[in-house]
Coordinates of C-alpha atoms (C1' of nucleotides) in Angstrom, one line a residue:
Chain G
X1 CA 0.1 0.1 0.0
X2 CA 1.3 3.4 -0.9
X3 CA -1.2 5.3 1.5
X4 CA -1.9 5.1 5.0
X5 CA -5.0 3.6 5.6
X6 CA -7.4 6.5 6.2
X7 CA -9.0 5.7 9.7
X8 CA -5.6 5.0 11.2
X9 CA -4.2 7.2 13.9
X10 CA -1.6 5.4 15.6
X11 CA 1.7 5.0 14.2
X12 CA 1.6 1.2 14.7
X13 CA -1.8 1.0 12.9
X14 CA -0.6 2.8 9.9
X15 CA 2.7 1.3 9.4
X16 CA 1.8 -2.4 10.3
X17 CA -1.4 -2.2 7.8
X18 CA 0.5 -0.3 5.4
X19 CA 3.7 -2.7 5.4
X20 CA 1.3 -5.7 5.1
X21 CA 1.7 -7.3 8.6
X22 CA -1.8 -7.1 9.8
X23 CA -5.6 -6.7 8.4
X24 CA -8.7 -5.6 10.6
X25 CA -11.4 -8.0 10.9
X26 CA -13.6 -5.9 13.0
X27 CA -13.1 -3.4 15.8
X28 CA -10.5 -4.9 18.2
X29 CA -9.8 -7.9 15.9
X30 CA -6.9 -8.4 13.7
X31 CA -5.6 -11.0 11.2
X32 CA -1.6 -11.7 10.9
X33 CA -0.4 -11.9 7.6
X34 CA 2.9 -13.8 6.9
X35 CA 5.0 -10.7 7.7
X36 CA 3.0 -10.2 10.9
X37 CA 3.3 -13.8 11.8
X38 CA 7.1 -13.7 11.3
X39 CA 7.5 -11.1 13.9
X40 CA 4.8 -12.6 16.4
X41 CA 7.1 -15.6 16.1
X42 CA 10.1 -13.7 16.9
X43 CA 8.3 -12.1 20.1
X44 CA 6.9 -15.4 21.0
X45 CA 10.4 -17.1 20.9
X46 CA 12.3 -14.9 22.9
X47 CA 9.5 -14.9 25.4
X48 CA 9.9 -18.9 25.5
X49 CA 13.5 -18.6 25.5
X50 CA 13.5 -16.2 28.6
X51 CA 10.8 -18.1 30.4
X52 CA 12.3 -21.4 29.9
X53 CA 15.8 -20.1 31.4
X54 CA 14.1 -19.2 34.7
X55 CA 12.4 -22.6 34.9
X56 CA 9.1 -22.1 33.1
X57 CA 7.3 -25.1 31.6
X58 CA 5.1 -24.5 28.4
X59 CA 1.5 -25.7 28.4
X60 CA -1.5 -24.9 26.2
X61 CA -4.8 -24.5 27.6
X62 CA -8.2 -24.1 26.1
X63 CA -9.9 -20.7 25.2
X64 CA -13.5 -21.7 26.0
X65 CA -13.8 -22.6 29.8
X66 CA -16.9 -24.0 31.7
X67 CA -18.7 -21.0 33.4
X68 CA -18.8 -23.3 36.5
X69 CA -15.1 -22.7 37.2
X70 CA -15.3 -19.0 36.8
X71 CA -18.6 -19.0 39.2
X72 CA -16.2 -20.9 41.8
X73 CA -13.5 -18.4 41.5
X74 CA -15.8 -15.4 41.8
X75 CA -14.9 -14.0 38.4
X76 CA -18.0 -14.9 36.7
X77 CA -19.6 -11.8 38.5
X78 CA -16.6 -9.8 39.1
X79 CA -15.5 -8.9 35.4
X80 CA -19.0 -8.5 34.2
X81 CA -18.9 -6.6 30.8
X82 CA -15.8 -7.6 29.2
X83 CA -16.1 -11.2 29.8
X84 CA -17.7 -12.9 27.1
X85 CA -20.4 -15.6 28.4
X86 CA -22.2 -18.0 25.8
X87 CA -24.1 -21.5 26.1
X88 CA -23.4 -24.6 24.4
X89 CA -26.0 -27.0 22.9
X90 CA -26.5 -28.4 26.2
X91 CA -27.2 -25.1 27.7
X92 CA -24.2 -25.3 29.7
X93 CA -22.4 -22.0 30.7
X94 CA -19.2 -21.1 28.8
X95 CA -16.9 -18.4 28.7
X96 CA -14.1 -17.2 26.3
X97 CA -10.8 -16.9 28.4
X98 CA -9.7 -13.5 29.2
X99 CA -6.8 -15.2 31.3
X100 CA -6.1 -18.6 32.6
X101 CA -5.8 -18.5 36.3
X102 CA -8.8 -20.8 36.8
X103 CA -7.7 -23.6 34.6
X104 CA -4.2 -23.5 35.6
X105 CA -5.2 -23.5 39.5
X106 CA -7.4 -26.7 38.5
X107 CA -4.2 -28.4 37.0
X108 CA -2.5 -27.4 40.3
X109 CA -4.9 -29.2 42.5
X110 CA -3.2 -32.4 41.4
X111 CA -0.5 -31.6 43.3
X112 CA -0.5 -32.7 47.0
X113 CA 2.7 -32.1 48.6
X114 CA 4.9 -29.2 49.3
X115 CA 7.9 -31.3 47.8
X116 CA 5.7 -30.8 44.3
X117 CA 6.6 -26.9 44.6
X118 CA 7.8 -24.6 43.4
X119 CA 6.2 -24.7 39.9
X120 CA 6.4 -22.1 37.1
X121 CA 3.8 -23.0 34.3
X122 CA 3.2 -20.8 31.2
X123 CA 1.6 -20.9 27.8
X124 CA 0.8 -18.4 24.9
X125 CA -2.7 -18.5 24.0
X126 CA -5.6 -16.2 22.6
X127 CA -7.5 -14.3 25.3
X128 CA -10.7 -12.4 24.6
X129 CA -11.9 -9.4 26.4
X130 CA -14.8 -7.5 24.9
X131 CA -13.2 -4.2 25.6
X132 CA -15.5 -1.1 25.7
X133 CA -13.3 0.8 23.4
X134 CA -10.6 -0.9 21.3
X135 CA -8.4 1.5 19.6
X136 CA -4.8 2.4 18.4
X137 CA -4.2 -0.8 16.0
X138 CA -2.8 -3.5 18.1
X139 CA -2.4 -1.5 21.2
X140 CA -5.7 -2.1 22.5
X141 CA -7.8 -4.9 21.0
X142 CA -10.5 -7.5 21.9
X143 CA -8.8 -10.9 21.0
X144 CA -5.1 -11.2 21.4
X145 CA -2.3 -13.6 22.2
X146 CA -0.8 -13.3 25.6
X147 CA 2.1 -15.2 27.4
X148 CA 0.7 -15.7 30.7
X149 CA 2.6 -17.5 33.4
X150 CA 1.6 -18.8 37.0
X151 CA 3.6 -19.8 39.6
X152 CA 2.9 -22.1 42.6
X153 CA 4.5 -21.8 45.9
X154 CA 4.2 -23.1 49.5
X155 CA 4.7 -19.6 50.9
X156 CA 4.9 -15.9 50.4
X157 CA 8.9 -16.1 50.4
X158 CA 8.9 -18.6 47.5
X159 CA 6.2 -16.3 45.7
X160 CA 8.6 -13.3 46.2
X161 CA 11.5 -15.6 44.5
X162 CA 9.5 -16.5 41.5
X163 CA 8.1 -13.0 41.4
X164 CA 11.8 -11.7 41.3
X165 CA 12.6 -14.1 38.6
X166 CA 9.8 -12.9 36.4
X167 CA 10.8 -9.3 37.0
X168 CA 14.2 -10.1 35.7
X169 CA 13.2 -12.2 32.8
X170 CA 10.8 -9.5 31.7
X171 CA 13.4 -6.7 31.8
X172 CA 15.5 -9.2 29.5
X173 CA 12.8 -9.9 27.2
X174 CA 11.8 -6.5 26.6
X175 CA 15.5 -5.4 26.1
X176 CA 15.8 -8.1 23.7
X177 CA 12.6 -6.5 21.8
X178 CA 14.9 -3.1 22.0
X179 CA 12.6 -1.6 24.4
X180 CA 13.7 0.3 27.6
X181 CA 10.9 -0.7 30.2
X182 CA 10.2 1.2 33.3
X183 CA 8.8 -0.9 35.9
X184 CA 6.1 0.7 37.8
X185 CA 4.0 -0.1 41.1
X186 CA 0.5 -0.6 39.8
X187 CA -2.8 -1.0 41.1
X188 CA -4.0 -4.5 41.1
X189 CA -7.3 -3.6 40.4
X190 CA -9.9 -6.4 40.6
X191 CA -7.5 -8.8 41.0
X192 CA -6.9 -7.7 44.5
X193 CA -3.5 -9.1 45.1
X194 CA -1.2 -7.4 47.5
X195 CA 1.6 -6.2 45.0
X196 CA 2.0 -5.8 41.3
X197 CA 4.4 -4.3 38.9
X198 CA 3.9 -3.0 35.5
X199 CA 6.4 -2.6 32.6
X200 CA 6.0 0.5 30.8
X201 CA 7.5 1.9 27.7
X202 CA 7.4 5.5 26.8
X203 CA 5.2 6.3 23.6
X204 CA 3.4 9.3 22.5
X205 CA 0.3 7.0 21.8
X206 CA 0.4 5.2 25.2
X207 CA -2.6 5.5 27.1
X208 CA -1.1 5.0 30.5
X209 CA 0.1 7.9 32.5
X210 CA 3.2 6.9 35.0
X211 CA 4.8 9.4 37.5
X212 CA 8.8 9.0 37.4
X213 CA 11.0 10.9 39.7
X214 CA 13.9 12.6 38.2
X215 CA 16.4 11.8 40.7
X216 CA 15.6 8.6 42.5
X217 CA 14.1 5.3 41.1
X218 CA 10.3 6.0 42.0
X219 CA 8.1 5.0 39.3
X220 CA 4.3 4.5 39.6
X221 CA 1.3 4.3 37.6
X222 CA -0.9 7.3 37.8
X223 CA -3.6 5.1 39.7
X224 CA -1.3 4.5 42.5
X225 CA 1.4 7.3 42.5
X226 CA 1.9 9.2 45.3
X227 CA 3.8 12.8 46.0
X228 CA 5.0 14.5 48.8
X229 CA 2.9 17.5 50.0
X230 CA 4.6 21.0 49.6
X231 CA 3.9 22.7 52.8
X232 CA 1.6 25.5 52.8
X233 CA 1.5 28.1 55.7
X234 CA -1.9 29.6 56.1
X235 CA -2.7 33.0 57.6
X236 CA -4.2 32.0 61.0
X237 CA -7.9 33.0 61.7
X238 CA -9.4 33.0 65.0
X239 CA -12.8 33.5 63.6
X240 CA -15.2 30.8 62.9
X241 CA -16.3 29.9 59.4
X242 CA -18.1 32.9 57.8
X243 CA -20.7 32.6 55.1
X244 CA -20.5 34.7 52.1
X245 CA -22.7 34.9 48.9
X246 CA -21.2 33.6 45.7
X247 CA -24.1 33.8 43.3
X248 CA -23.9 31.8 40.2
X249 CA -20.6 30.4 41.3
X250 CA -20.2 26.7 40.8
X251 CA -16.5 25.6 39.8
X252 CA -13.3 25.7 41.6
X253 CA -12.1 28.1 38.9
X254 CA -14.8 30.6 39.2
X255 CA -14.7 30.8 42.9
X256 CA -10.9 31.6 42.8
X257 CA -11.6 34.7 40.9
X258 CA -13.1 35.9 43.7
X259 CA -10.2 37.0 45.6
X260 CA -6.8 35.7 46.6
X261 CA -8.3 34.3 49.7
X262 CA -10.1 31.8 47.7
X263 CA -7.2 30.6 45.2
X264 CA -7.5 27.1 44.3
X265 CA -5.0 25.9 46.8
X266 CA -6.8 27.3 49.6
X267 CA -10.2 25.7 48.6
X268 CA -11.4 22.5 49.8
X269 CA -12.9 20.4 46.9
X270 CA -15.8 18.4 48.0
X271 CA -16.8 15.2 46.2
X272 CA -19.7 13.0 46.9
X273 CA -19.4 9.0 46.2
X274 CA -21.3 6.2 46.7
X275 CA -19.0 3.4 48.2
X276 CA -20.5 0.0 48.5
X277 CA -23.9 1.6 48.8
X278 CA -22.6 4.2 51.4
X279 CA -22.7 8.1 50.4
X280 CA -19.3 9.2 51.5
X281 CA -17.8 12.9 51.3
X282 CA -14.2 13.0 49.8
X283 CA -12.2 16.1 50.1
X284 CA -9.2 17.4 48.5
X285 CA -7.5 20.5 47.9
X286 CA -9.1 22.7 45.3
X287 CA -6.3 22.4 42.6
X288 CA -5.9 18.6 43.1
X289 CA -8.1 15.9 41.2
X290 CA -9.3 12.8 42.7
X291 CA -7.6 9.4 41.5
X292 CA -10.6 7.0 41.7
X293 CA -8.4 3.8 41.6
X294 CA -6.8 5.2 44.7
X295 CA -10.1 5.8 46.5
X296 CA -11.2 2.2 45.5
X297 CA -7.8 0.7 46.6
X298 CA -7.9 2.7 50.0
X299 CA -11.3 2.0 50.9
X300 CA -11.3 -1.6 49.5
X301 CA -14.6 -0.4 48.0
X302 CA -16.2 -3.0 45.2
X303 CA -18.9 -0.8 43.9
X304 CA -17.8 2.9 43.6
X305 CA -19.3 5.6 41.6
X306 CA -19.9 9.3 41.8
X307 CA -23.2 10.3 43.6
X308 CA -25.9 11.7 41.2
X309 CA -27.4 15.0 41.5
X310 CA -30.3 13.8 43.4
X311 CA -28.6 11.8 46.0
X312 CA -26.1 14.8 46.5
X313 CA -29.2 17.4 47.1
X314 CA -31.0 14.7 49.3
X315 CA -28.0 14.3 51.5
X316 CA -26.4 18.0 51.8
X317 CA -29.2 20.2 50.8
X318 CA -27.2 22.0 48.0
X319 CA -26.2 21.2 44.5
X320 CA -22.7 20.5 43.4
X321 CA -20.6 23.6 43.4
X322 CA -21.8 24.6 46.6
X323 CA -21.0 21.5 48.7
X324 CA -18.9 21.4 51.8
X325 CA -18.2 19.1 54.8
X326 CA -18.4 21.6 57.4
X327 CA -20.9 20.4 60.3
X328 CA -21.9 17.5 58.3
X329 CA -22.2 14.2 59.8
X330 CA -21.4 11.8 57.0
X331 CA -18.4 9.4 56.3
X332 CA -15.6 11.6 55.3
X333 CA -12.5 10.8 53.4
X334 CA -9.7 13.4 53.3
X335 CA -6.9 13.8 51.5
X336 CA -3.7 14.5 53.6
X337 CA -2.9 17.4 51.6
X338 CA -5.4 19.4 53.7
X339 CA -3.9 18.1 56.8
X340 CA -3.2 21.2 59.4
X341 CA -4.8 23.5 56.8
X342 CA -6.5 26.7 57.9
X343 CA -8.6 29.6 56.7
X344 CA -10.0 27.8 53.7
X345 CA -12.8 28.4 51.7
X346 CA -15.4 25.6 50.8
X347 CA -19.2 25.2 50.0
X348 CA -21.7 26.0 52.5
X349 CA -24.2 23.4 51.6
X350 CA -26.4 25.9 50.5
X351 CA -26.7 27.1 46.7
X352 CA -24.7 30.4 46.0
X353 CA -23.1 30.4 49.3
X354 CA -19.7 29.6 50.5
X355 CA -17.8 29.3 53.7
X356 CA -14.6 31.1 54.4
X357 CA -12.1 30.9 57.5
X358 CA -12.5 27.2 57.6
X359 CA -9.9 25.4 59.9
X360 CA -9.8 21.6 58.9
X361 CA -9.0 20.0 62.2
X362 CA -11.5 22.2 64.0
X363 CA -14.3 22.4 61.5
X364 CA -14.3 19.2 59.7
X365 CA -15.1 15.5 61.1
X366 CA -12.5 13.7 59.5
X367 CA -13.5 9.9 59.2
X368 CA -10.1 8.7 57.7
X369 CA -7.2 10.3 56.1
X370 CA -6.4 9.0 52.7
X371 CA -4.1 9.8 50.0
X372 CA -6.6 9.7 46.9
X373 CA -5.4 12.8 44.7
X374 CA -4.1 12.4 41.5
X375 CA -0.2 13.1 41.3
X376 CA 0.6 16.1 38.9
X377 CA 3.6 16.9 37.0
X378 CA 5.9 18.9 38.9
X379 CA 5.0 17.3 42.4
X380 CA 7.5 16.6 44.8
X381 CA 8.7 13.1 44.9
X382 CA 7.4 10.9 47.9
X383 CA 10.7 9.2 48.3
X384 CA 13.5 11.8 47.9
X385 CA 13.9 15.6 47.1
X386 CA 13.5 14.9 43.4
X387 CA 10.3 16.1 41.2
X388 CA 7.8 14.0 39.5
X389 CA 6.9 14.3 35.7
X390 CA 4.2 12.5 34.0
X391 CA 4.9 10.2 30.9
X392 CA 2.7 8.5 28.4
X393 CA 3.3 5.0 28.1
X394 CA 2.3 1.5 26.9
X395 CA 1.8 -1.3 29.4
X396 CA 3.6 -4.3 27.8
X397 CA 3.9 -6.5 31.0
X398 CA 2.3 -6.9 34.1
X399 CA 3.2 -9.1 37.0
X400 CA 1.1 -10.0 40.0
X401 CA 1.4 -11.5 43.4
X402 CA -2.0 -13.4 43.5
X403 CA -1.8 -14.9 46.9
X404 CA -4.4 -17.7 47.5
X405 CA -7.5 -16.4 46.2
X406 CA -7.6 -18.9 43.1
X407 CA -6.1 -22.0 45.1
X408 CA -8.6 -21.5 47.9
X409 CA -11.5 -21.1 45.7
X410 CA -10.6 -23.8 43.4
X411 CA -9.2 -26.2 46.1
X412 CA -5.5 -26.2 45.2
X413 CA -4.2 -27.3 48.5
X414 CA -1.0 -29.3 49.5
X415 CA 0.3 -30.5 52.7
X416 CA 3.4 -28.8 54.4
X417 CA 6.2 -30.3 55.9
X418 CA 4.3 -30.5 59.3
X419 CA 1.4 -32.4 57.7
X420 CA -1.1 -29.2 57.8
X421 CA -3.1 -28.6 54.5
X422 CA -2.3 -25.0 53.1
X423 CA -3.4 -23.1 50.0
X424 CA -0.8 -22.8 47.2
X425 CA 0.5 -19.2 47.3
X426 CA 0.2 -18.1 43.3
X427 CA 1.7 -15.4 41.2
X428 CA 0.3 -14.4 37.6
X429 CA 2.3 -12.6 34.8
X430 CA 1.5 -11.6 31.6
X431 CA 2.9 -10.1 28.3
X432 CA 0.7 -9.2 25.3
X433 CA 2.1 -10.6 22.1
X434 CA 0.6 -8.1 19.7
X435 CA 1.0 -5.0 22.1
X436 CA 4.7 -5.8 22.1
X437 CA 4.9 -5.6 18.5
X438 CA 3.0 -2.4 18.4
X439 CA 5.0 -1.2 21.0
X440 CA 8.3 -1.7 19.1
X441 CA 6.5 -0.1 16.1
X442 CA 5.8 2.8 17.9
X443 CA 9.6 3.1 19.0
X444 CA 11.3 2.4 15.8
X445 CA 9.9 4.0 12.7
X446 CA 10.7 7.2 10.4
X447 CA 8.8 8.8 7.6
X448 CA 9.9 5.9 5.3
X449 CA 8.5 3.1 7.5
X450 CA 9.3 0.7 10.2
X451 CA 12.9 0.0 11.4
X452 CA 12.7 -3.3 13.4
X453 CA 15.4 -4.3 15.5
X454 CA 17.3 -7.4 14.0
X455 CA 15.7 -9.4 17.2
X456 CA 12.2 -9.1 15.8
X457 CA 12.7 -8.1 12.0
X458 CA 10.7 -10.4 9.9
X459 CA 13.7 -10.7 7.8
X460 CA 17.0 -9.8 8.9
X461 CA 18.5 -9.0 5.5
X462 CA 17.0 -8.2 2.1
X463 CA 18.7 -8.7 -1.2
X464 CA 17.6 -6.2 -3.6
X465 CA 18.4 -7.3 -7.1
X466 CA 18.4 -4.1 -9.4
X467 CA 18.0 -5.9 -12.6
X468 CA 16.7 -9.3 -12.3
X469 CA 16.8 -9.6 -16.1
X470 CA 20.4 -9.3 -16.1
X471 CA 21.7 -12.7 -15.7
X472 CA 24.8 -11.8 -13.9
X473 CA 22.8 -9.6 -11.2
X474 CA 20.4 -12.4 -11.0
X475 CA 23.0 -15.3 -10.3
X476 CA 24.7 -12.9 -7.8
X477 CA 21.6 -12.1 -6.0
X478 CA 20.6 -15.8 -5.6
X479 CA 24.2 -16.9 -4.7
X480 CA 23.9 -14.5 -1.9
X481 CA 20.6 -15.8 -0.8
X482 CA 21.5 -19.1 -0.7
X483 CA 24.9 -18.4 1.3
X484 CA 23.2 -16.3 3.9
X485 CA 20.2 -18.8 4.3
X486 CA 22.8 -21.5 4.6
X487 CA 24.3 -19.5 7.5
X488 CA 21.1 -19.4 9.2
X489 CA 20.3 -15.9 8.5
X490 CA 16.7 -14.9 7.7
X491 CA 17.0 -13.5 4.3
X492 CA 14.7 -12.8 1.6
X493 CA 15.4 -12.2 -2.1
X494 CA 13.9 -9.4 -3.9
X495 CA 14.0 -10.2 -7.4
X496 CA 10.6 -8.9 -8.6
X497 CA 10.5 -7.3 -12.1
X498 CA 9.8 -4.0 -10.6
X499 CA 11.8 -0.6 -10.8
X500 CA 14.5 -0.3 -8.2
X501 CA 12.8 2.7 -6.3
X502 CA 9.7 0.5 -5.8
X503 CA 11.8 -2.5 -4.2
X504 CA 13.8 0.1 -2.0
X505 CA 10.5 1.7 -0.8
X506 CA 9.1 -1.7 0.2
X507 CA 12.2 -2.9 2.1
X508 CA 12.1 0.6 4.0
X509 CA 8.6 0.4 4.6
X510 CA 8.7 -3.3 6.0
X511 CA 11.7 -2.2 8.1
X512 CA 14.3 -4.8 7.1
X513 CA 17.5 -4.3 9.1
X514 CA 19.9 -4.9 6.1
X515 CA 19.4 -4.4 2.6
X516 CA 22.2 -5.7 0.1
X517 CA 21.8 -4.0 -3.3
X518 CA 23.0 -6.4 -6.1
X519 CA 23.2 -4.4 -9.6
X520 CA 25.3 -4.2 -12.8
X521 CA 27.0 -1.0 -11.5
X522 CA 28.4 -2.7 -8.3
X523 CA 29.1 -6.1 -9.9
X524 CA 31.4 -4.4 -12.5
X525 CA 33.7 -3.5 -9.5
X526 CA 33.0 -6.9 -7.5
X527 CA 31.0 -5.2 -4.9
X528 CA 27.5 -5.2 -3.4
X529 CA 26.1 -2.2 -1.4
X530 CA 24.8 -2.4 2.1
X531 CA 22.1 -0.2 3.5
X532 CA 21.3 -0.2 7.3
X533 CA 17.9 0.5 8.1
X534 CA 18.5 1.6 11.4
X535 CA 21.2 4.2 11.0
X536 CA 20.7 4.7 7.2
X537 CA 24.4 4.2 6.8
X538 CA 25.7 3.1 3.4
X539 CA 28.7 1.0 2.6
X540 CA 30.3 -1.2 0.2
X541 CA 31.5 -4.9 0.5
X542 CA 33.3 -7.5 -1.7
X543 CA 31.0 -9.6 -3.5
X544 CA 32.7 -12.9 -2.2
X545 CA 32.9 -11.6 1.3
X546 CA 29.6 -10.2 1.8
X547 CA 27.6 -13.1 3.1
X548 CA 30.0 -13.6 5.8
X549 CA 30.3 -10.2 6.8
X550 CA 26.5 -9.8 6.8
X551 CA 25.9 -12.7 8.8
X552 CA 28.5 -11.8 11.3
X553 CA 26.9 -8.2 11.8
X554 CA 23.4 -9.9 12.0
X555 CA 24.3 -12.5 14.3
X556 CA 26.2 -9.7 16.7
X557 CA 22.8 -7.8 16.6
X558 CA 20.6 -10.6 17.5
Chain Y
rC1 C1' -22.7 4.0 27.0
rG2 C1' -22.2 9.7 25.8
rG3 C1' -20.2 13.2 22.0
rG4 C1' -17.7 13.9 17.3
rC5 C1' -16.4 12.3 12.3
rA6 C1' -16.6 8.8 8.6
rG7 C1' -18.7 4.7 5.2
rU8 C1' -18.7 5.5 -3.0
rA9 C1' -13.4 0.0 -7.2
rG10 C1' -7.9 -3.3 -3.5
rC11 C1' -6.1 1.7 -1.3
rG12 C1' -6.5 7.5 -1.3
rC13 C1' -10.6 10.5 -2.8
rA14 C1' -14.3 13.7 -5.7
rG15 C1' -19.6 13.6 -6.9
rC16 C1' -24.5 14.7 -2.5
rU17 C1' -26.0 21.6 -1.4
rU18 C1' -29.4 22.0 -6.7
rG19 C1' -32.4 13.8 -7.9
rG20 C1' -31.4 12.3 -14.2
rU21 C1' -28.6 6.1 -13.8
rA22 C1' -20.7 7.0 -11.1
rG23 C1' -15.8 9.7 -11.8
rC24 C1' -10.2 11.2 -10.8
rG25 C1' -5.2 9.5 -8.7
rC26 C1' -2.5 5.1 -7.3
rG27 C1' -2.5 -0.1 -7.5
rC28 C1' -4.1 -4.3 -11.3
rU29 C1' -4.2 -6.9 -16.6
rU30 C1' -2.1 -6.8 -22.0
rC31 C1' 1.4 -4.7 -25.4
rG32 C1' 5.5 -1.2 -26.4
rU33 C1' 9.2 2.1 -24.6
rU34 C1' 12.0 2.1 -20.1
rC35 C1' 15.1 0.5 -15.8
rG36 C1' 20.4 2.4 -9.6
rG37 C1' 14.9 5.8 -5.3
rG38 C1' 7.7 4.8 -6.0
rA39 C1' 8.7 5.6 -15.1
rC40 C1' 6.1 6.9 -19.7
rG41 C1' 2.5 5.7 -23.7
rA42 C1' -1.8 3.0 -25.5
rA43 C1' -5.7 -0.4 -24.7
rG44 C1' -8.3 -2.8 -20.9
rA45 C1' -10.7 -5.1 -16.3
rG46 C1' -12.8 -3.9 -11.7
rG47 C1' -18.4 -0.7 -8.2
rU48 C1' -25.3 -4.5 -4.3
rC49 C1' -22.6 4.0 -4.0
rG50 C1' -22.4 0.1 4.3
rG51 C1' -27.7 -2.5 4.8
rG52 C1' -33.2 -2.1 5.1
rG53 C1' -37.4 1.0 4.2
rG54 C1' -39.7 5.5 2.2
rU55 C1' -40.7 9.7 -1.4
rU56 C1' -40.3 10.2 -6.7
rC57 C1' -41.3 8.6 -13.4
rA58 C1' -36.1 8.6 -11.6
rA59 C1' -32.3 8.4 -5.6
rA60 C1' -24.9 7.7 -4.3
rU61 C1' -27.8 12.4 -3.8
rC62 C1' -33.8 13.8 -0.3
rC63 C1' -36.6 11.3 4.4
rC64 C1' -36.6 7.5 8.2
rC65 C1' -34.7 3.2 11.0
rC66 C1' -30.3 0.1 11.3
rC67 C1' -25.2 -1.4 11.1
rU68 C1' -19.9 -0.7 10.7
rG69 C1' -15.1 1.9 11.4
rC70 C1' -12.1 5.9 13.7
rC71 C1' -11.5 9.9 17.3
rC72 C1' -12.5 12.0 22.4
rG73 C1' -14.8 10.8 26.9
rA74 C1' -17.0 7.1 30.2
rC75 C1' -14.9 1.9 31.1
rC76 C1' -10.6 -1.4 31.4
rA77 C1' -6.7 -7.8 34.4

RNA sequence: CGGGCAGUAGCGCAGCUUGGUAGCGCGCUUCGUUCGGGACGAAGAGGUCGGGGGUUCAAAUCCCCCCUGCCCGACCA
């Protein structure tokens, strides 16, 4: 294809489609073409090598599962929405696997002794998640192949070891992909594990924000990131809160314009949430944003949503824009950035009125201090004196300490050395194959097309025969092809009867790392030309040494 | 699920306002001339105009319903 597909926005989408790697079937669903298949295979094989090297054993589990085991694990109801459920001819509930904890755990029930542990099992298998909004080519899809591994240990200490092994293997895998990953603390979400680390790659099209410290190693997903609070010294006020009229003012911004005393930093933002059915006030500094995931994680709330207007008016007697917590007897969660603040401004729970002179400690009944604010770029690091910045990233791997949720619900117990029955302690670890391809595409490209690293390139070398009708050129090209192939190099011969420019453009679009140009002009002098796609560097090699020299370079770069 | 944009040949697009039976570029086929960075000429092939219904003598074009894709948001193991 000469043109980018019109409906593509993301780089990986444009170039992978244009270069003939993938084709779309429907939203979030892609076919791999032969070129895409070759890259996917290389991704998979690198993952296999590294998984095997840390003691992983490869399996292959089914994609369609009985609904029953998902009911047992509790996920049948937990993940409503993206989990696809259907029935077979016998009216049995079935699901399409979105991951494979249940089935692997079921297999683990065969083990009965701590002597069978530890285990590390993995497979590369299709997952289906009915995402609300697939997008950005292969970055966010509904059907995809994932390497997922699962570890089984007698105790937390064992889990820690396997978790660390995965962390190292993942770093190694991604570095072989040519990607620099940032491991970040992440929220475990519905999984409820106690620790999880995501591997993030910086990319403009990434949809995950992470906070990274510029001086220490602190890095965390925005859903979890913390920041230190800069000290703010307020003017003291001995006065009780005073009402003042604020007709028509409904936003922090509008209120801030009333005067310096009401600047956003000096306002208390009052949000109303329904957490597991309980109406709860959440207070933040005016210029801070709530991080809903932190609220969910911090409260352990399963079902959490903003209150609607009726609920708010019913509970507080005013509409959003005039809300406050002074004198209110409701569960109240307060962000620590408000700790010790005095002389603040907040809503009076009466439309068009606010309060000033509010002293948090004196005037507000704090139910719980909980860090629930969203970290902003420029915030101080929670660990050191550094400053946090926010980066757009792609999540290409995620590792979880699962604990015993699945082993307990599905009955995977073993006897320990003292003869006591104990639930197996589990971990689960995932890498998306297609997403890895997309992330690499997003990282390595230019205006001419893709620039695959040698490790993932569909072909390592392309031999471009300028004039395939010229017998000498043709023979030289074929000879090189045979020689390189014989040395185990992944090589393709472009002897199509096309004009040279067409073949050059195609090689660049597809992103093959080395191009050997064979033409009459070079052959006269006994040379072939070498073009490195990555650097754009051109050089010449004697024809009879070219194969060996290039093979050497390729192998060094693998 | 809410908001926006779009669906016409394999790809990129025009035509729609003002109804008259579909066009351009690239690609494709054949022949010729070419041949070191997306060649040129000539002759061709290729279309249920996303689907259904309606209005009309007549619908790509007007009206109604639906489907699909992309982007933003909500959502997100």
